[in-house]
PDB file of C-alpha atoms in Angstrom:
ATOM      1  CA  MET A1137       6.971 -24.380  45.905  1.00 57.00           C
ATOM      2  CA  THR A1138       5.548 -22.682  49.330  1.00 71.00           C
ATOM      3  CA  ASP A1139       1.962 -22.752  49.411  1.00 71.00           C
ATOM      4  CA  ARG A1140       2.314 -18.548  49.388  1.00 68.00           C
ATOM      5  CA  ARG A1141       4.276 -18.644  46.247  1.00 71.00           C
ATOM      6  CA  ARG A1142       1.708 -21.094  44.144  1.00 72.00           C
ATOM      7  CA  SER A1143      -1.190 -18.650  45.671  1.00 71.00           C
ATOM      8  CA  PHE A1144       1.172 -15.511  44.462  1.00 70.00           C
ATOM      9  CA  PHE A1145       1.664 -17.608  40.637  1.00 71.00           C
ATOM     10  CA  TYR A1146      -1.823 -18.606  40.745  1.00 70.00           C
ATOM     11  CA  LEU A1147      -3.204 -15.319  41.454  1.00 75.00           C
ATOM     12  CA  GLY A1148      -0.740 -13.360  39.549  1.00 76.00           C
ATOM     13  CA  SER A1149      -1.620 -15.195  36.337  1.00 80.00           C
ATOM     14  CA  VAL A1150      -5.088 -14.974  36.622  1.00 80.00           C
ATOM     15  CA  ALA A1151      -5.097 -10.840  37.525  1.00 81.00           C
ATOM     16  CA  SER A1152      -2.464 -10.811  34.340  1.00 82.00           C
ATOM     17  CA  ILE A1153      -5.313 -12.476  32.176  1.00 86.00           C
ATOM     18  CA  LEU A1154      -8.417 -10.949  33.752  1.00 84.00           C
ATOM     19  CA  TYR A1155      -6.952  -7.213  33.517  1.00 86.00           C
ATOM     20  CA  PHE A1156      -5.331  -7.733  29.813  1.00 88.00           C
ATOM     21  CA  SER A1157      -9.119  -8.923  28.990  1.00 86.00           C
ATOM     22  CA  GLU A1158     -10.039  -5.528  30.410  1.00 85.00           C
ATOM     23  CA  GLY A1159      -7.585  -3.322  28.711  1.00 87.00           C
ATOM     24  CA  LEU A1160      -7.826  -4.126  25.492  1.00 89.00           C
ATOM     25  CA  PRO A1161     -11.120  -3.496  24.732  1.00 89.00           C
ATOM     26  CA  PHE A1162     -10.661   0.278  25.631  1.00 89.00           C
ATOM     27  CA  GLY A1163      -7.497   0.359  23.027  1.00 88.00           C
ATOM     28  CA  ILE A1164      -9.782  -0.776  20.978  1.00 87.00           C
ATOM     29  CA  VAL A1165     -12.645   2.057  21.371  1.00 89.00           C
ATOM     30  CA  LYS A1166      -9.737   4.222  22.162  1.00 88.00           C
ATOM     31  CA  GLU A1167      -7.186   3.990  19.294  1.00 86.00           C
ATOM     32  CA  PHE A1168      -7.748   0.834  16.877  1.00 86.00           C
ATOM     33  CA  VAL A1169     -11.472   2.254  16.015  1.00 87.00           C
ATOM     34  CA  PRO A1170     -10.342   6.115  15.427  1.00 88.00           C
ATOM     35  CA  MET A1171      -7.517   4.716  13.604  1.00 86.00           C
ATOM     36  CA  TYR A1172     -10.058   2.479  11.467  1.00 86.00           C
ATOM     37  CA  LEU A1173     -12.269   4.992  11.161  1.00 87.00           C
ATOM     38  CA  ARG A1174      -9.669   7.917   9.694  1.00 87.00           C
ATOM     39  CA  PHE A1175      -8.360   5.536   7.289  1.00 84.00           C
ATOM     40  CA  ARG A1176     -12.442   4.807   6.056  1.00 83.00           C
ATOM     41  CA  HIS A1177     -11.989   8.815   5.467  1.00 87.00           C
ATOM     42  CA  VAL A1178     -14.558   9.640   8.164  1.00 86.00           C
ATOM     43  CA  ASP A1179     -13.842  13.139   9.643  1.00 86.00           C
ATOM     44  CA  LEU A1180     -12.686  14.395  12.568  1.00 88.00           C
ATOM     45  CA  THR A1181     -15.384  15.877  13.996  1.00 86.00           C
ATOM     46  CA  SER A1182     -17.972  12.324  13.668  1.00 82.00           C
ATOM     47  CA  ILE A1183     -14.621  10.673  15.094  1.00 84.00           C
ATOM     48  CA  GLY A1184     -14.571  12.845  17.955  1.00 85.00           C
ATOM     49  CA  LEU A1185     -18.183  12.032  18.463  1.00 82.00           C
ATOM     50  CA  LEU A1186     -17.224   8.379  19.040  1.00 83.00           C
ATOM     51  CA  ASN A1187     -15.791   9.396  22.002  1.00 84.00           C
ATOM     52  CA  ILE A1188     -19.040  10.009  23.304  1.00 87.00           C
ATOM     53  CA  VAL A1189     -19.596   6.038  23.738  1.00 86.00           C
ATOM     54  CA  ALA A1190     -16.184   6.405  26.495  1.00 84.00           C
ATOM     55  CA  PHE A1191     -18.612   7.815  28.668  1.00 87.00           C
ATOM     56  CA  ALA A1192     -19.209   4.068  29.600  1.00 88.00           C
ATOM     57  CA  TRP A1193     -16.505   4.001  31.463  1.00 86.00           C
ATOM     58  CA  THR A1194     -16.839   7.333  33.092  1.00 86.00           C
ATOM     59  CA  PHE A1195     -20.535   6.564  33.995  1.00 89.00           C
ATOM     60  CA  LYS A1196     -19.868   2.851  35.018  1.00 84.00           C
ATOM     61  CA  PHE A1197     -20.358   3.701  38.820  1.00 84.00           C
ATOM     62  CA  LEU A1198     -24.209   3.950  37.860  1.00 87.00           C
ATOM     63  CA  TRP A1199     -25.028   0.619  36.910  1.00 83.00           C
ATOM     64  CA  SER A1200     -22.311  -1.073  39.619  1.00 83.00           C
ATOM     65  CA  PRO A1201     -24.737  -1.937  42.183  1.00 85.00           C
ATOM     66  CA  LEU A1202     -26.711  -4.077  40.141  1.00 86.00           C
ATOM     67  CA  ILE A1203     -23.142  -6.120  39.485  1.00 85.00           C
ATOM     68  CA  ASP A1204     -22.908  -5.857  43.536  1.00 84.00           C
ATOM     69  CA  GLU A1205     -26.539  -7.288  44.050  1.00 86.00           C
ATOM     70  CA  PHE A1206     -27.239  -9.672  41.160  1.00 87.00           C
ATOM     71  CA  GLY A1207     -25.393 -12.647  40.424  1.00 81.00           C
ATOM     72  CA  THR A1208     -21.445 -13.486  40.816  1.00 86.00           C
ATOM     73  CA  TYR A1209     -18.839 -11.705  39.553  1.00 86.00           C
ATOM     74  CA  ARG A1210     -17.324 -14.150  37.713  1.00 87.00           C
ATOM     75  CA  ARG A1211     -21.015 -14.307  35.727  1.00 92.00           C
ATOM     76  CA  TRP A1212     -20.238 -10.983  35.063  1.00 91.00           C
ATOM     77  CA  ILE A1213     -16.872 -11.157  34.380  1.00 90.00           C
ATOM     78  CA  THR A1214     -17.777 -14.522  31.356  1.00 91.00           C
ATOM     79  CA  SER A1215     -20.946 -12.579  30.374  1.00 93.00           C
ATOM     80  CA  ALA A1216     -18.881  -9.044  29.743  1.00 93.00           C
ATOM     81  CA  VAL A1217     -15.989 -11.335  27.814  1.00 93.00           C
ATOM     82  CA  ALA A1218     -18.460 -13.029  25.937  1.00 95.00           C
ATOM     83  CA  VAL A1219     -20.332  -9.834  24.306  1.00 95.00           C
ATOM     84  CA  ILE A1220     -17.217  -8.383  24.118  1.00 93.00           C
ATOM     85  CA  ALA A1221     -15.905 -11.668  22.019  1.00 92.00           C
ATOM     86  CA  LEU A1222     -19.590 -11.185  19.935  1.00 93.00           C
ATOM     87  CA  THR A1223     -19.031  -7.438  19.402  1.00 92.00           C
ATOM     88  CA  LEU A1224     -15.446  -7.477  17.865  1.00 88.00           C
ATOM     89  CA  ALA A1225     -16.578 -10.831  15.815  1.00 88.00           C
ATOM     90  CA  GLY A1226     -19.558  -8.934  14.635  1.00 88.00           C
ATOM     91  CA  MET A1227     -17.687  -5.728  13.841  1.00 85.00           C
ATOM     92  CA  ALA A1228     -14.876  -8.179  12.109  1.00 83.00           C
ATOM     93  CA  VAL A1229     -17.725  -9.591   9.697  1.00 81.00           C
ATOM     94  CA  GLY A1230     -20.029  -6.247   9.773  1.00 71.00           C
ATOM     95  CA  HIS A1231     -16.682  -3.333   9.776  1.00 64.00           C
ATOM     96  CA  GLU A1232     -18.889  -1.372   7.199  1.00 72.00           C
ATOM     97  CA  LEU A1233     -19.778   2.108   8.518  1.00 70.00           C
ATOM     98  CA  GLY A1234     -23.248   2.423   9.158  1.00 76.00           C
ATOM     99  CA  ILE A1235     -25.493   2.442  12.720  1.00 80.00           C
ATOM    100  CA  LEU A1236     -24.841  -1.211  13.349  1.00 84.00           C
ATOM    101  CA  PHE A1237     -20.925  -0.655  13.585  1.00 84.00           C
ATOM    102  CA  TYR A1238     -21.477   2.353  15.578  1.00 86.00           C
ATOM    103  CA  GLY A1239     -23.756   0.238  18.081  1.00 90.00           C
ATOM    104  CA  LEU A1240     -21.306  -2.201  18.065  1.00 91.00           C
ATOM    105  CA  VAL A1241     -18.949   0.224  19.604  1.00 91.00           C
ATOM    106  CA  ALA A1242     -20.719   1.399  22.090  1.00 92.00           C
ATOM    107  CA  LEU A1243     -21.844  -2.317  22.923  1.00 94.00           C
ATOM    108  CA  LEU A1244     -18.320  -2.983  23.524  1.00 93.00           C
ATOM    109  CA  ALA A1245     -17.682  -0.083  25.697  1.00 94.00           C
ATOM    110  CA  ILE A1246     -20.325  -0.708  27.997  1.00 93.00           C
ATOM    111  CA  ALA A1247     -19.406  -4.652  27.531  1.00 95.00           C
ATOM    112  CA  SER A1248     -15.932  -3.379  28.658  1.00 92.00           C
ATOM    113  CA  ALA A1249     -17.066  -0.895  31.960  1.00 93.00           C
ATOM    114  CA  THR A1250     -18.859  -3.822  32.664  1.00 93.00           C
ATOM    115  CA  GLN A1251     -16.108  -6.009  32.623  1.00 91.00           C
ATOM    116  CA  ASP A1252     -13.621  -3.313  34.464  1.00 88.00           C
ATOM    117  CA  MET A1253     -16.096  -3.072  37.736  1.00 90.00           C
ATOM    118  CA  ALA A1254     -16.686  -6.850  37.894  1.00 91.00           C
ATOM    119  CA  VAL A1255     -12.933  -7.855  37.596  1.00 87.00           C
ATOM    120  CA  ASP A1256     -12.129  -5.208  39.743  1.00 85.00           C
ATOM    121  CA  ALA A1257     -14.097  -6.389  42.694  1.00 86.00           C
ATOM    122  CA  PHE A1258     -13.437  -9.866  42.007  1.00 86.00           C
ATOM    123  CA  THR A1259      -9.786  -9.154  42.453  1.00 83.00           C
ATOM    124  CA  ILE A1260      -9.951  -7.089  45.277  1.00 82.00           C
ATOM    125  CA  ARG A1261     -12.054  -9.533  47.635  1.00 84.00           C
ATOM    126  CA  ALA A1262      -9.802 -12.780  46.037  1.00 80.00           C
ATOM    127  CA  THR A1263      -6.540 -11.540  46.969  1.00 80.00           C
ATOM    128  CA  PRO A1264      -5.209 -11.776  50.578  1.00 82.00           C
ATOM    129  CA  GLN A1265      -4.090  -8.109  51.880  1.00 83.00           C
ATOM    130  CA  LYS A1266      -0.215  -9.203  52.233  1.00 83.00           C
ATOM    131  CA  MET A1267      -0.541  -9.718  48.483  1.00 82.00           C
ATOM    132  CA  LEU A1268      -2.823  -6.602  47.301  1.00 80.00           C
ATOM    133  CA  GLY A1269       0.821  -4.175  46.295  1.00 82.00           C
ATOM    134  CA  PRO A1270       2.366  -7.026  44.029  1.00 82.00           C
ATOM    135  CA  ILE A1271      -0.852  -8.006  42.590  1.00 80.00           C
ATOM    136  CA  ASN A1272      -1.717  -4.502  41.580  1.00 82.00           C
ATOM    137  CA  GLY A1273       1.525  -4.088  40.003  1.00 86.00           C
ATOM    138  CA  ILE A1274       0.460  -7.292  37.548  1.00 84.00           C
ATOM    139  CA  ARG A1275      -2.482  -5.633  36.874  1.00 84.00           C
ATOM    140  CA  VAL A1276      -1.463  -2.112  35.864  1.00 85.00           C
ATOM    141  CA  THR A1277       1.162  -4.159  33.760  1.00 88.00           C
ATOM    142  CA  ALA A1278      -1.138  -6.428  32.116  1.00 88.00           C
ATOM    143  CA  TYR A1279      -3.599  -3.393  31.584  1.00 86.00           C
ATOM    144  CA  ARG A1280      -0.869  -1.432  29.660  1.00 89.00           C
ATOM    145  CA  VAL A1281       0.322  -3.949  27.676  1.00 88.00           C
ATOM    146  CA  ALA A1282      -3.035  -4.705  26.360  1.00 87.00           C
ATOM    147  CA  LEU A1283      -3.676  -0.500  25.245  1.00 86.00           C
ATOM    148  CA  MET A1284      -0.243  -0.968  23.024  1.00 86.00           C
ATOM    149  CA  LEU A1285      -2.112  -4.169  21.343  1.00 83.00           C
ATOM    150  CA  PRO A1286      -4.352  -1.641  19.573  1.00 82.00           C
ATOM    151  CA  GLY A1287      -0.820  -0.493  17.423  1.00 81.00           C
ATOM    152  CA  VAL A1288      -0.368  -3.891  16.478  1.00 82.00           C
ATOM    153  CA  LEU A1289      -3.477  -4.533  15.281  1.00 82.00           C
ATOM    154  CA  GLY A1290      -3.125  -1.534  12.909  1.00 80.00           C
ATOM    155  CA  VAL A1291      -0.394  -3.464  11.448  1.00 82.00           C
ATOM    156  CA  VAL A1292      -2.514  -6.060  11.202  1.00 83.00           C
ATOM    157  CA  ALA A1293      -5.017  -4.642   9.205  1.00 82.00           C
ATOM    158  CA  SER A1294      -2.527  -3.116   6.825  1.00 82.00           C
ATOM    159  CA  LYS A1295      -1.145  -6.580   5.882  1.00 82.00           C
ATOM    160  CA  ALA A1296      -4.050  -8.575   6.122  1.00 83.00           C
ATOM    161  CA  GLY A1297      -7.018  -6.572   5.995  1.00 82.00           C
ATOM    162  CA  TRP A1298      -9.460  -4.799   8.551  1.00 82.00           C
ATOM    163  CA  SER A1299     -11.649  -7.821   9.142  1.00 81.00           C
ATOM    164  CA  ALA A1300      -8.294  -9.956  10.139  1.00 82.00           C
ATOM    165  CA  ALA A1301      -7.682  -6.930  12.589  1.00 82.00           C
ATOM    166  CA  PHE A1302     -11.146  -6.766  14.536  1.00 79.00           C
ATOM    167  CA  ALA A1303     -10.818 -10.757  14.426  1.00 78.00           C
TER     168      ALA A1303
END
């Protein structure tokens, strides 16, 4: 295998993993949590109000200078993924409706938006100019595949319960 192919394989693998892990929390917040709330007979107005947490992705530019200024992208990515994992574990254990659940959803959105910024910055800087197009295709595909997973989580919830689906 040539160095160029090896480099492309490595960067493509890293990009696909990072962008899959970037798309999954977004899909959980935008698709899976509303599905869960509807199952719990929460009214549609309240479910619609939950979309307020999506502002984390809209206004992430407000704290993006912090990511550039403090720490490394890898540290930000690692920290964000750890918070996402702990948040989902918390939702698996305490998915009963209440202020804790909604707080965990908000924390999931903020950590995911932070991860988005750090992953984008890292990928752009780590990818050679000649590989940006193909790597971008891999990034988008991995993100889109992750967005489809919350539908599968609905099936898991119907078979194994909501705790298993959140876990």
